Tab-separated table of C-alpha atoms in Angstrom:
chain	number	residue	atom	x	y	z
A	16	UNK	CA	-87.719	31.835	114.813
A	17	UNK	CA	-87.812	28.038	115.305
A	18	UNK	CA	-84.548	26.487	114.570
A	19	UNK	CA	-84.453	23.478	115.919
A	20	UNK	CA	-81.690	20.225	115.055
A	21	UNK	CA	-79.727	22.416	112.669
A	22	UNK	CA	-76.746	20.245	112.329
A	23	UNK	CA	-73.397	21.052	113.896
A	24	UNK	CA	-72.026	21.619	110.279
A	25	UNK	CA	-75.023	24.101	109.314
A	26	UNK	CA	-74.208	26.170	112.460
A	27	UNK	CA	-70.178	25.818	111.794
A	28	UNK	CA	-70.598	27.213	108.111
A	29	UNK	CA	-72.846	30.574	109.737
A	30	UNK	CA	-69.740	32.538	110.354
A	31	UNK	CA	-68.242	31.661	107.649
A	32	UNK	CA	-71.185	33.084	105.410
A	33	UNK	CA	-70.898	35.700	107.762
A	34	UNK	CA	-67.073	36.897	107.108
A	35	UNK	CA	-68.163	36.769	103.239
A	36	UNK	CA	-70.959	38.625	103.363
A	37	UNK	CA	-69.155	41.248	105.436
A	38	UNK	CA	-66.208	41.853	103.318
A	39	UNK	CA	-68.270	41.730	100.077
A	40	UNK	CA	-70.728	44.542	101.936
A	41	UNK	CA	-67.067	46.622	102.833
A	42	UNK	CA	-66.300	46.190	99.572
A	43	UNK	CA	-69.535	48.206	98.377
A	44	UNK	CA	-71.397	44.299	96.653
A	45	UNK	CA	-75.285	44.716	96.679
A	46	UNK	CA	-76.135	41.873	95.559
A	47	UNK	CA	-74.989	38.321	94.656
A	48	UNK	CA	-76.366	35.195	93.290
A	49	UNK	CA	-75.600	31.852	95.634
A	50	UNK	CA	-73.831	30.756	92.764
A	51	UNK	CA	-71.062	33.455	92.805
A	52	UNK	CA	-70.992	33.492	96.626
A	53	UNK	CA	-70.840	29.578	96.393
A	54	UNK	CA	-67.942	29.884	93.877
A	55	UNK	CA	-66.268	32.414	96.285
A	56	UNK	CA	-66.176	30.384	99.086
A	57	UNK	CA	-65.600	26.771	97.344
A	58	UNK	CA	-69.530	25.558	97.839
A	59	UNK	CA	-72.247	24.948	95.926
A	60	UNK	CA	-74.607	27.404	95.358
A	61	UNK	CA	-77.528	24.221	96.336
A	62	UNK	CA	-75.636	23.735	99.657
A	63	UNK	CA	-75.964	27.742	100.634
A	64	UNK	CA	-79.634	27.352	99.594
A	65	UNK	CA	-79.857	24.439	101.532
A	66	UNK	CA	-77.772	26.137	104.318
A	67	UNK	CA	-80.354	28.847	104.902
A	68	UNK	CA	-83.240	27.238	104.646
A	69	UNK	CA	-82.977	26.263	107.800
A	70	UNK	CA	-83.274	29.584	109.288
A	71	UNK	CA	-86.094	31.137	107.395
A	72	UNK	CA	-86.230	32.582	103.027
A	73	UNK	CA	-83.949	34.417	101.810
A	74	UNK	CA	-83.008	36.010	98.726
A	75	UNK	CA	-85.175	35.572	95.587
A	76	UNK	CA	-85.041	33.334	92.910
A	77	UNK	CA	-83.342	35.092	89.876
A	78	UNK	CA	-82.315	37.997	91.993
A	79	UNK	CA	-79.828	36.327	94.300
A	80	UNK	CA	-79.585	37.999	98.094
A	81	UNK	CA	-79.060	41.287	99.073
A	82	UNK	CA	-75.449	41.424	100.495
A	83	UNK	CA	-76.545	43.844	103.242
A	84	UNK	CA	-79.841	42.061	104.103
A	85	UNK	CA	-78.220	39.164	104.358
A	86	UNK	CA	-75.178	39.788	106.415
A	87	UNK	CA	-77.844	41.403	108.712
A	88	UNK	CA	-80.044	38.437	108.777
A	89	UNK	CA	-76.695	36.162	109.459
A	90	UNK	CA	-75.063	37.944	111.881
A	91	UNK	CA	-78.881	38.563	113.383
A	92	UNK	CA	-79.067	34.204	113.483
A	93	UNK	CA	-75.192	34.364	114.922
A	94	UNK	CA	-76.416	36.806	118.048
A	95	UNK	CA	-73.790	39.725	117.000
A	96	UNK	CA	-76.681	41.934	117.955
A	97	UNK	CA	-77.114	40.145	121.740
A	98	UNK	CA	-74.340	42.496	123.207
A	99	UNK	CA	-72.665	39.352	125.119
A	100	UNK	CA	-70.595	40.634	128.118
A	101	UNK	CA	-67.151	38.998	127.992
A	102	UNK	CA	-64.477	38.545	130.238
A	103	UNK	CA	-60.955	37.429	130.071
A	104	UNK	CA	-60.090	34.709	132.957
A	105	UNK	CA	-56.043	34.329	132.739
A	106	UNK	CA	-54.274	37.072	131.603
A	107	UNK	CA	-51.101	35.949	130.601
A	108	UNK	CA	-48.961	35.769	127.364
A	109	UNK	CA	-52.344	34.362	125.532
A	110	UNK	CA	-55.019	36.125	127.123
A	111	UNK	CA	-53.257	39.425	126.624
A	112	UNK	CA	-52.951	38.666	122.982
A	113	UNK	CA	-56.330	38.056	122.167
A	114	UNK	CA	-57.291	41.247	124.418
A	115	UNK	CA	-54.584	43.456	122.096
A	116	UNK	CA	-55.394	41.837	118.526
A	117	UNK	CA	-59.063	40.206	118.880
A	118	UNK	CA	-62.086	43.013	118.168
A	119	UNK	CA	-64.839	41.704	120.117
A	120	UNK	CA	-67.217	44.196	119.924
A	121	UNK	CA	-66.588	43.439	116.056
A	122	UNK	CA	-69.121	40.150	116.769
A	123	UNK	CA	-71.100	42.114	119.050
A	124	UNK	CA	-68.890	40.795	122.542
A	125	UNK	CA	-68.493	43.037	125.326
A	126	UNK	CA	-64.934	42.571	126.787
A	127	UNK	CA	-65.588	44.341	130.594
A	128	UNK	CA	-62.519	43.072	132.043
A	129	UNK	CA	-60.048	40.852	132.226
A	130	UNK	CA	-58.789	38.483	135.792
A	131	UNK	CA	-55.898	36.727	137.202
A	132	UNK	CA	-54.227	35.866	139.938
A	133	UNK	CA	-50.797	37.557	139.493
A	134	UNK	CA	-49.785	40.784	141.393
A	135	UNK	CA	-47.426	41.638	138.338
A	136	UNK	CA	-51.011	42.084	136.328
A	137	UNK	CA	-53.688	43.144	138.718
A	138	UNK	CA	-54.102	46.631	138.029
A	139	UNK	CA	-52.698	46.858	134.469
A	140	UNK	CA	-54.858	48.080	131.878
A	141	UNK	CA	-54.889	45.691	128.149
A	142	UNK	CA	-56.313	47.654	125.616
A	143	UNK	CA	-58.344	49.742	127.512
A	144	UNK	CA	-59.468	46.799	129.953
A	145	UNK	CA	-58.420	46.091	133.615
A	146	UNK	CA	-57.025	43.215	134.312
A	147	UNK	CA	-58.352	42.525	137.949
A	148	UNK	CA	-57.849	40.361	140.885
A	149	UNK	CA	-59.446	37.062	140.471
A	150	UNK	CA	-60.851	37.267	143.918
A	151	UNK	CA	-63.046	39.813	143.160
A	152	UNK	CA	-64.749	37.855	140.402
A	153	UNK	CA	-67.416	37.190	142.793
A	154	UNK	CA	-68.573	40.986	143.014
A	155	UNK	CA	-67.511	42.057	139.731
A	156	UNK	CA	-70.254	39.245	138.785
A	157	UNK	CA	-72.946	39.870	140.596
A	158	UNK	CA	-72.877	43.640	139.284
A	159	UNK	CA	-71.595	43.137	135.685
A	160	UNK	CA	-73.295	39.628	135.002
A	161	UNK	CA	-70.927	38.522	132.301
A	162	UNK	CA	-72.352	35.904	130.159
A	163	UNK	CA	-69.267	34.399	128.197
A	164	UNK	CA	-65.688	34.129	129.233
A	165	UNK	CA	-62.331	33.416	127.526
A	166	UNK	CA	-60.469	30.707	129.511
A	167	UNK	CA	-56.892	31.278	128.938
A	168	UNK	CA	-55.827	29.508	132.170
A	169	UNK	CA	-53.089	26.963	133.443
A	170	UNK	CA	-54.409	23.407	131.989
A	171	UNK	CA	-54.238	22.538	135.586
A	172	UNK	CA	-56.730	24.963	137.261
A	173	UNK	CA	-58.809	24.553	134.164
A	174	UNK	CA	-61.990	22.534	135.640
A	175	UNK	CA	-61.765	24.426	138.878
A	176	UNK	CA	-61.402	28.072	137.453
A	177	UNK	CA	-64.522	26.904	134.874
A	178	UNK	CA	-66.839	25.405	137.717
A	179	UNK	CA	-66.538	28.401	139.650
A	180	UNK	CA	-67.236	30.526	136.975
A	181	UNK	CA	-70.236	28.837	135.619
A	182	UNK	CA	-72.013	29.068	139.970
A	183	UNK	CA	-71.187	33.152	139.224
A	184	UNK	CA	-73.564	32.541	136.049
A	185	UNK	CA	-71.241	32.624	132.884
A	186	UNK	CA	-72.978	30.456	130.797
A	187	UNK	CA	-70.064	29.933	127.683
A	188	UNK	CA	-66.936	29.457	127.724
A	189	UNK	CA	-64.349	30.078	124.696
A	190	UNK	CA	-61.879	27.471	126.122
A	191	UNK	CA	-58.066	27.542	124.824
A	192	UNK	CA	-57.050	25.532	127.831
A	193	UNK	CA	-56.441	22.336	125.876
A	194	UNK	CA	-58.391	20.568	127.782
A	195	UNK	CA	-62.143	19.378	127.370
A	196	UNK	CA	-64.599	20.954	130.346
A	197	UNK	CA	-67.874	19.829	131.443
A	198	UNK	CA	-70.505	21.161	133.572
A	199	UNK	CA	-72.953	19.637	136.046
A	200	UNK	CA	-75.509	22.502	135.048
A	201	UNK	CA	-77.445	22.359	131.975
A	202	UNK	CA	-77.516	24.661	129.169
A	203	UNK	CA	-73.359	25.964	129.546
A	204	UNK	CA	-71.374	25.593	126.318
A	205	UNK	CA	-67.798	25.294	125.533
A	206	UNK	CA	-66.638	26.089	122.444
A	207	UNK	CA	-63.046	24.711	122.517
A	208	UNK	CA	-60.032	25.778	120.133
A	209	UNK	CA	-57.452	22.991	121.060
A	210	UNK	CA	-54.375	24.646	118.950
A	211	UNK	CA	-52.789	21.202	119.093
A	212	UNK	CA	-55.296	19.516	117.561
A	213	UNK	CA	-55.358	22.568	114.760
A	214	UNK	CA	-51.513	21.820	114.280
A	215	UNK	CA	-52.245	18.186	113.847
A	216	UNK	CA	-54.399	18.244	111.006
A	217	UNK	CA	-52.442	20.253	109.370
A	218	UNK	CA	-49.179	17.467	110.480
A	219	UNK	CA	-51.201	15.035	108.785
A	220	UNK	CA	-52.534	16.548	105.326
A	221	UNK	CA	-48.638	17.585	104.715
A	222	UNK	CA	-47.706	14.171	104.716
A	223	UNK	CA	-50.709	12.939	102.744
A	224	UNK	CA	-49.540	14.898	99.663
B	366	UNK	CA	-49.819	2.624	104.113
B	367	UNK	CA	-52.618	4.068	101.826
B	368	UNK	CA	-54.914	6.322	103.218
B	369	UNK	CA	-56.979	7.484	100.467
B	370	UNK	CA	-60.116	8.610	101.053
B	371	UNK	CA	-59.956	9.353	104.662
B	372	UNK	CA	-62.728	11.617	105.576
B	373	UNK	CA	-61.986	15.019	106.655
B	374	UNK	CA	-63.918	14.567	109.760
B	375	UNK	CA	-62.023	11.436	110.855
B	376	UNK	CA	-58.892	13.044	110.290
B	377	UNK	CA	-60.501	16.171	112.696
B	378	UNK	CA	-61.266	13.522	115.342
B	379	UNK	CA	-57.303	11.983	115.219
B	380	UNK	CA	-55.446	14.340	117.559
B	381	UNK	CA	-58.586	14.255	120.085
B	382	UNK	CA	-57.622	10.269	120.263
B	383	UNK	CA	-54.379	11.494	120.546
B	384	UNK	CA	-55.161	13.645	123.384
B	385	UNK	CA	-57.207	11.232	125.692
B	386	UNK	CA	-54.344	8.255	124.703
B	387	UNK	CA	-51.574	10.828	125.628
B	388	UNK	CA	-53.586	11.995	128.557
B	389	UNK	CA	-54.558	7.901	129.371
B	390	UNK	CA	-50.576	7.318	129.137
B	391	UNK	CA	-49.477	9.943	131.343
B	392	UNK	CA	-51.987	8.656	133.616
B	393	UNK	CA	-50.173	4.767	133.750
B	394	UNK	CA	-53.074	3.488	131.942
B	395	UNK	CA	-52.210	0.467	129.982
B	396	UNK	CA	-55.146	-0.772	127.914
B	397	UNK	CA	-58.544	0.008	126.901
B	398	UNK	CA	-61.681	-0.928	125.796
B	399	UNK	CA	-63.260	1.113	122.673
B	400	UNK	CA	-66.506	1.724	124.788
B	401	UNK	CA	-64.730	2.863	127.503
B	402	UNK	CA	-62.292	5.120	125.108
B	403	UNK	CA	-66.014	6.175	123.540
B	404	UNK	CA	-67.405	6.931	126.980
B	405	UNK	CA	-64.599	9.559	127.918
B	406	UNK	CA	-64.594	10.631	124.808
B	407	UNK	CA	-68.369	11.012	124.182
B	408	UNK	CA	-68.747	9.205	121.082
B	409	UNK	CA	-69.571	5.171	120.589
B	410	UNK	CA	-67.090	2.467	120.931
B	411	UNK	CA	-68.240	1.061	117.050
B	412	UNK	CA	-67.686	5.189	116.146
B	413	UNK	CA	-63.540	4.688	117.055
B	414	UNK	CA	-63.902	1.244	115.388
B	415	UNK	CA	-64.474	2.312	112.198
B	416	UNK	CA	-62.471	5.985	112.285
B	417	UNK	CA	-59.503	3.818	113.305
B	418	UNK	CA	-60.145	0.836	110.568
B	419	UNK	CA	-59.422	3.675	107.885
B	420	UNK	CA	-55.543	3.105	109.010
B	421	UNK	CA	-55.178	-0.462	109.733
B	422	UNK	CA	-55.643	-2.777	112.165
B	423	UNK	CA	-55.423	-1.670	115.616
B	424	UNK	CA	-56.363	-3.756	119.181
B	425	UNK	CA	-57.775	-7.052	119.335
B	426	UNK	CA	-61.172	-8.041	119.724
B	427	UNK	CA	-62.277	-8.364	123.427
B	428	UNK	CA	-58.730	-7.478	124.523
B	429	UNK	CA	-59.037	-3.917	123.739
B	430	UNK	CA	-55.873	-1.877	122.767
B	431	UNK	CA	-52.973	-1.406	124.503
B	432	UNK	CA	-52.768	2.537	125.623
B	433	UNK	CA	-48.843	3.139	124.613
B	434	UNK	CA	-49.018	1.491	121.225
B	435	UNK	CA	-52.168	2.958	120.157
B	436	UNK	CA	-50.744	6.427	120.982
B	437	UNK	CA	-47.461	5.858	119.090
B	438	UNK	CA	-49.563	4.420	115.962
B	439	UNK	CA	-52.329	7.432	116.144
B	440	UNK	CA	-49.070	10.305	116.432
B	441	UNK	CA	-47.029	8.170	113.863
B	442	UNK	CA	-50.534	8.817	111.454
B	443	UNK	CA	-50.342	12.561	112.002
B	444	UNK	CA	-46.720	12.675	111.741
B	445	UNK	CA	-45.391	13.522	115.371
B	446	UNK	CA	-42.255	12.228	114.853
B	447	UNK	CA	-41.843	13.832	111.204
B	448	UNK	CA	-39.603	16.560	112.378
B	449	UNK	CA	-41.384	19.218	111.081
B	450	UNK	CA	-39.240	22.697	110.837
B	451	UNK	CA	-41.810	25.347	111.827
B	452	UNK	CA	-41.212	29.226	111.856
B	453	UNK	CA	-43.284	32.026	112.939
B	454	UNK	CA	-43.976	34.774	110.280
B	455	UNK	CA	-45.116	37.904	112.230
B	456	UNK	CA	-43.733	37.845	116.130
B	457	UNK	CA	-46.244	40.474	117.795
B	458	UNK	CA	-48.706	39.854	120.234
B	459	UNK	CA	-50.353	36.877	119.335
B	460	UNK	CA	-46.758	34.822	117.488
B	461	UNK	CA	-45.348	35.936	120.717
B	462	UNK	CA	-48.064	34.444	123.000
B	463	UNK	CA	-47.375	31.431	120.520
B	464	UNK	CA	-44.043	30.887	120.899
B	465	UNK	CA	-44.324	31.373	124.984
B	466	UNK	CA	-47.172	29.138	125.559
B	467	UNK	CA	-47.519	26.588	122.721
B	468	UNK	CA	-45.198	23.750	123.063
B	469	UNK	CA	-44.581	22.961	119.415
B	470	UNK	CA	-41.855	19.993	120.190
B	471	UNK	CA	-45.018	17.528	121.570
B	472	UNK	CA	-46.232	17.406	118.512
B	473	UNK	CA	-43.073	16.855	116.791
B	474	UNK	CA	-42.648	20.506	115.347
B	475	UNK	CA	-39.440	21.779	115.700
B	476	UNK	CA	-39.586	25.502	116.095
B	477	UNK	CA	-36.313	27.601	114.506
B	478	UNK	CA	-37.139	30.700	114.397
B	479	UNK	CA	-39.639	33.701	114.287
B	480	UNK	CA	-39.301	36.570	111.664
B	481	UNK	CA	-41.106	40.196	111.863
B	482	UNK	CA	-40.105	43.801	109.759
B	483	UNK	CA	-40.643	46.071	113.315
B	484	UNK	CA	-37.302	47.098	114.678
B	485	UNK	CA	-38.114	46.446	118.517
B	486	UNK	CA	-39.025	42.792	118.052
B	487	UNK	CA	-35.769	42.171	115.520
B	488	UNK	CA	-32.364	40.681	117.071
B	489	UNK	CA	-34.888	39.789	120.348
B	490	UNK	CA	-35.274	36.371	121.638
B	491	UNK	CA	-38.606	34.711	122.695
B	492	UNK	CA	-38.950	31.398	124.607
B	493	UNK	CA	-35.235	30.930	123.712
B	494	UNK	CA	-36.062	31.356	119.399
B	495	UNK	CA	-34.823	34.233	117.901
B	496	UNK	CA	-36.626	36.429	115.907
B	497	UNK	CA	-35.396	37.736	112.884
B	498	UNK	CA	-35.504	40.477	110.329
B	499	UNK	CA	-38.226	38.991	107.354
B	500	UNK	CA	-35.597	40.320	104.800
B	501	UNK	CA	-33.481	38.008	106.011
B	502	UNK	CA	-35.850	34.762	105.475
B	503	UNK	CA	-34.993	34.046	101.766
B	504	UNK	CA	-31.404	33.259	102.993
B	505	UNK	CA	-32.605	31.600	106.235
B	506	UNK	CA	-34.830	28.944	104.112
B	507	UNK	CA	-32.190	27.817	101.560
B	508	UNK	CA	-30.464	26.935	104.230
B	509	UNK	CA	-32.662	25.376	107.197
B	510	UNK	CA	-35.613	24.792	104.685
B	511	UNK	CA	-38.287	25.385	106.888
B	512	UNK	CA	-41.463	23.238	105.632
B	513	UNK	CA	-44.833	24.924	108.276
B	514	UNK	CA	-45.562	28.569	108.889
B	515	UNK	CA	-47.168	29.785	111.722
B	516	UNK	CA	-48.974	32.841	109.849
B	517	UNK	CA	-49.444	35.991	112.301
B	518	UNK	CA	-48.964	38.946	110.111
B	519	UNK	CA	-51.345	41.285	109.689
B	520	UNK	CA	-54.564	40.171	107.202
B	521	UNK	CA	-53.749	42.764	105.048
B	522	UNK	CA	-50.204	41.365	103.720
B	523	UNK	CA	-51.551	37.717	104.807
B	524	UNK	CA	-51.919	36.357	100.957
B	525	UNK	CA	-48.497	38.580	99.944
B	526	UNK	CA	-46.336	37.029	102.669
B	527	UNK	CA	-47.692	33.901	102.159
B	528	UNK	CA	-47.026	33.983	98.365
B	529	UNK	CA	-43.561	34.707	99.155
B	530	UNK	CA	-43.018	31.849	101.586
B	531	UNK	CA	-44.602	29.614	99.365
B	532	UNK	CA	-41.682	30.160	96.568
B	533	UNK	CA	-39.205	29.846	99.660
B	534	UNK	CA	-41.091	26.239	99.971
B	535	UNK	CA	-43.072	26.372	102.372
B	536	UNK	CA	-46.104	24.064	102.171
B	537	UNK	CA	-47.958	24.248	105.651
B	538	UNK	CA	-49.732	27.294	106.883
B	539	UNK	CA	-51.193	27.167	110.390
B	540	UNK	CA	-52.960	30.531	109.568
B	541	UNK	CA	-54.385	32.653	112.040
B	542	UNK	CA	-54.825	35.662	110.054
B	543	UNK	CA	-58.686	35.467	109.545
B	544	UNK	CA	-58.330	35.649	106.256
B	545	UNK	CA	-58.848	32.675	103.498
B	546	UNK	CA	-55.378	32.115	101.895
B	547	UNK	CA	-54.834	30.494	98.352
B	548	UNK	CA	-51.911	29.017	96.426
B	549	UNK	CA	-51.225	28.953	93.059
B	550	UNK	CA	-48.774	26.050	93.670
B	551	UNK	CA	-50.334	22.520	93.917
B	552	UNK	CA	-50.145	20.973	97.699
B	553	UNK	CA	-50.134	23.547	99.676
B	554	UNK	CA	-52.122	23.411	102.821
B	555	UNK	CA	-53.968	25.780	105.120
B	556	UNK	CA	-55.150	25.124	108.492
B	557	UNK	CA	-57.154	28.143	109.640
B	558	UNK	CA	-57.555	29.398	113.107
B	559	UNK	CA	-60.520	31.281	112.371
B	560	UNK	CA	-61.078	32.918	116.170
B	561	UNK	CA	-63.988	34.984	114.751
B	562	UNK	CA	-65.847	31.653	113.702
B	563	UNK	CA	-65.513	30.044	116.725
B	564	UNK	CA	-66.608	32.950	119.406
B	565	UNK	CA	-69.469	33.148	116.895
B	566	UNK	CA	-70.640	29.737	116.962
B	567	UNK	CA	-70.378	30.230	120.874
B	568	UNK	CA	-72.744	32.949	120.464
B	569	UNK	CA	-75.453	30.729	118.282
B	570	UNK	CA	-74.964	28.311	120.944
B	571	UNK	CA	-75.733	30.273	124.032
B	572	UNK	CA	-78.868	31.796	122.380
B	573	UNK	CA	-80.009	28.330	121.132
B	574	UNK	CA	-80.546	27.452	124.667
């Protein structure tokens, strides 16, 4: 499927779609009109149209979409069905939280393992997962090839940990180290959740009331 | 100062100025040219013109601004020095990885306490903040009148809990529950943490390559 310059906002909205379309198919919904799923999730039912048209038809006029199909199709456009292998790279207070209370394999992640560089870890199990030495990254990778890893290092050793992960061939990064990374090679993403920032918005729209 | 209308995009792209002036003033910097603001930043010098012209008047033309007072004027706009009393509501893995690693006091958020219903984690201390029995947060908020919750229960009591903080008067919900929360009272505001959005739009990303 062609999908080229889908905007930022388009893409942003996906999982969003996504989580709807997954609770309404737990909660036994066949099928819905855009206009009830826009009034659901505070949209019109002309933007969801709009929305998915960029990845292909769906649905049929008069008949709305089938929840099922749809969450399919969606989660299909997302990648949940790509089987990503993830790993953890810092697994302190943060990292082990997200190991313990985020289901990756929910969005179709892999979590192999998780790595740092404290003796106090290495060798601990999170959840099922080893936490292992960082300095066998290098072999882990070339055996495992892990696509996608969770940075949840020390802001300081953020760039450095990142660049060396992106020569063993991880190609995104879901960065919570506050601070923005870039790659010489082409084609890595970053997907950054800067809780600070998060906090600050919300700072600012208390005040504005 | 009115700030009506201020787009919800500009106010997303405040606490990243906040973060390069912060980072800019750490660094000794002491003034700077939009473009070269834009050009670390990745986004045109007339771009911070006009997000920053939604709040007044700020730097002077061919001068550039001055690092430390642009800082102070961007974290007066999103209320860093409003004193915010913040608690946590649900103190397992991820509130606790909160409370260790996120330092709420930069951003002018003045953490008191954390509140949970298991046994093990009540009368404990984390990062020097107690955590307290939830039956006890009626009386705690007459008193200290929290105004932000950091929301970490479970998603299945996420819209109960936060219906009861709500009458305690709360009106700020950094919410990480992955679930959409609504308020019956008018002015109440939700910041979502959606981690499930944002490892998905990683995933679209990585494909789209």
């Amino acid at each position: 499927m062609k999908r080229q310059n889908v905007s930022d906002a388009v893409i942003r909205r996906l999982p969003r779609y996504y989580r709807y379309l997954d609770d309404l198919h737990t909660k036994g919904v066949v099928r819905i009109s855009s206009s009830s799923l826009g009034g659901k999730m505070g949209i019109t039912a002309s933007q969801i149209r709009q929305d998915l048209s960029c990845f292909g038809e769906f649905g049929q006029q008069g008949y709305g979409y089938n929840v099922e199909e749809l969450r399919a199709e969606i989660g299909h456009i997302l990648g949940v069905d790509n089987n990503h292998h993830i790993i953890v790279v810092g697994a302190g207070n943060l990292g082990h939280a997200l190991m313990q209370n985020f289901r990756f394999s929910d969005i179709g992640f892999k979590l192999d393992a998780a790595f740092d560089v404290s003796p106090a870890l290495i060798g601990t199990e999170v959840a099922g997962v080893p936490v292992l030495d960082l300095a066998e990254l290098e072999r882990f990778a070339s055996t495992q090839k892990p696509d996608v890893a969770v940075l949840t290092v020390p802001r300081s050793v953020a760039q450095s940990v990142a660049d060396q992960l992106i020569v063993l061939g991880i190609r995104g990064f879901w960065n919570f180290t506050n601070v923005e990374l870039s790659s010489a090679v082409e084609g890595v993403q970053f997907e950054d959740v800067h809780f600070s920032d998060s906090l600050l918005t919300l700072s600012y729209r208390i005040m504005e009331r």
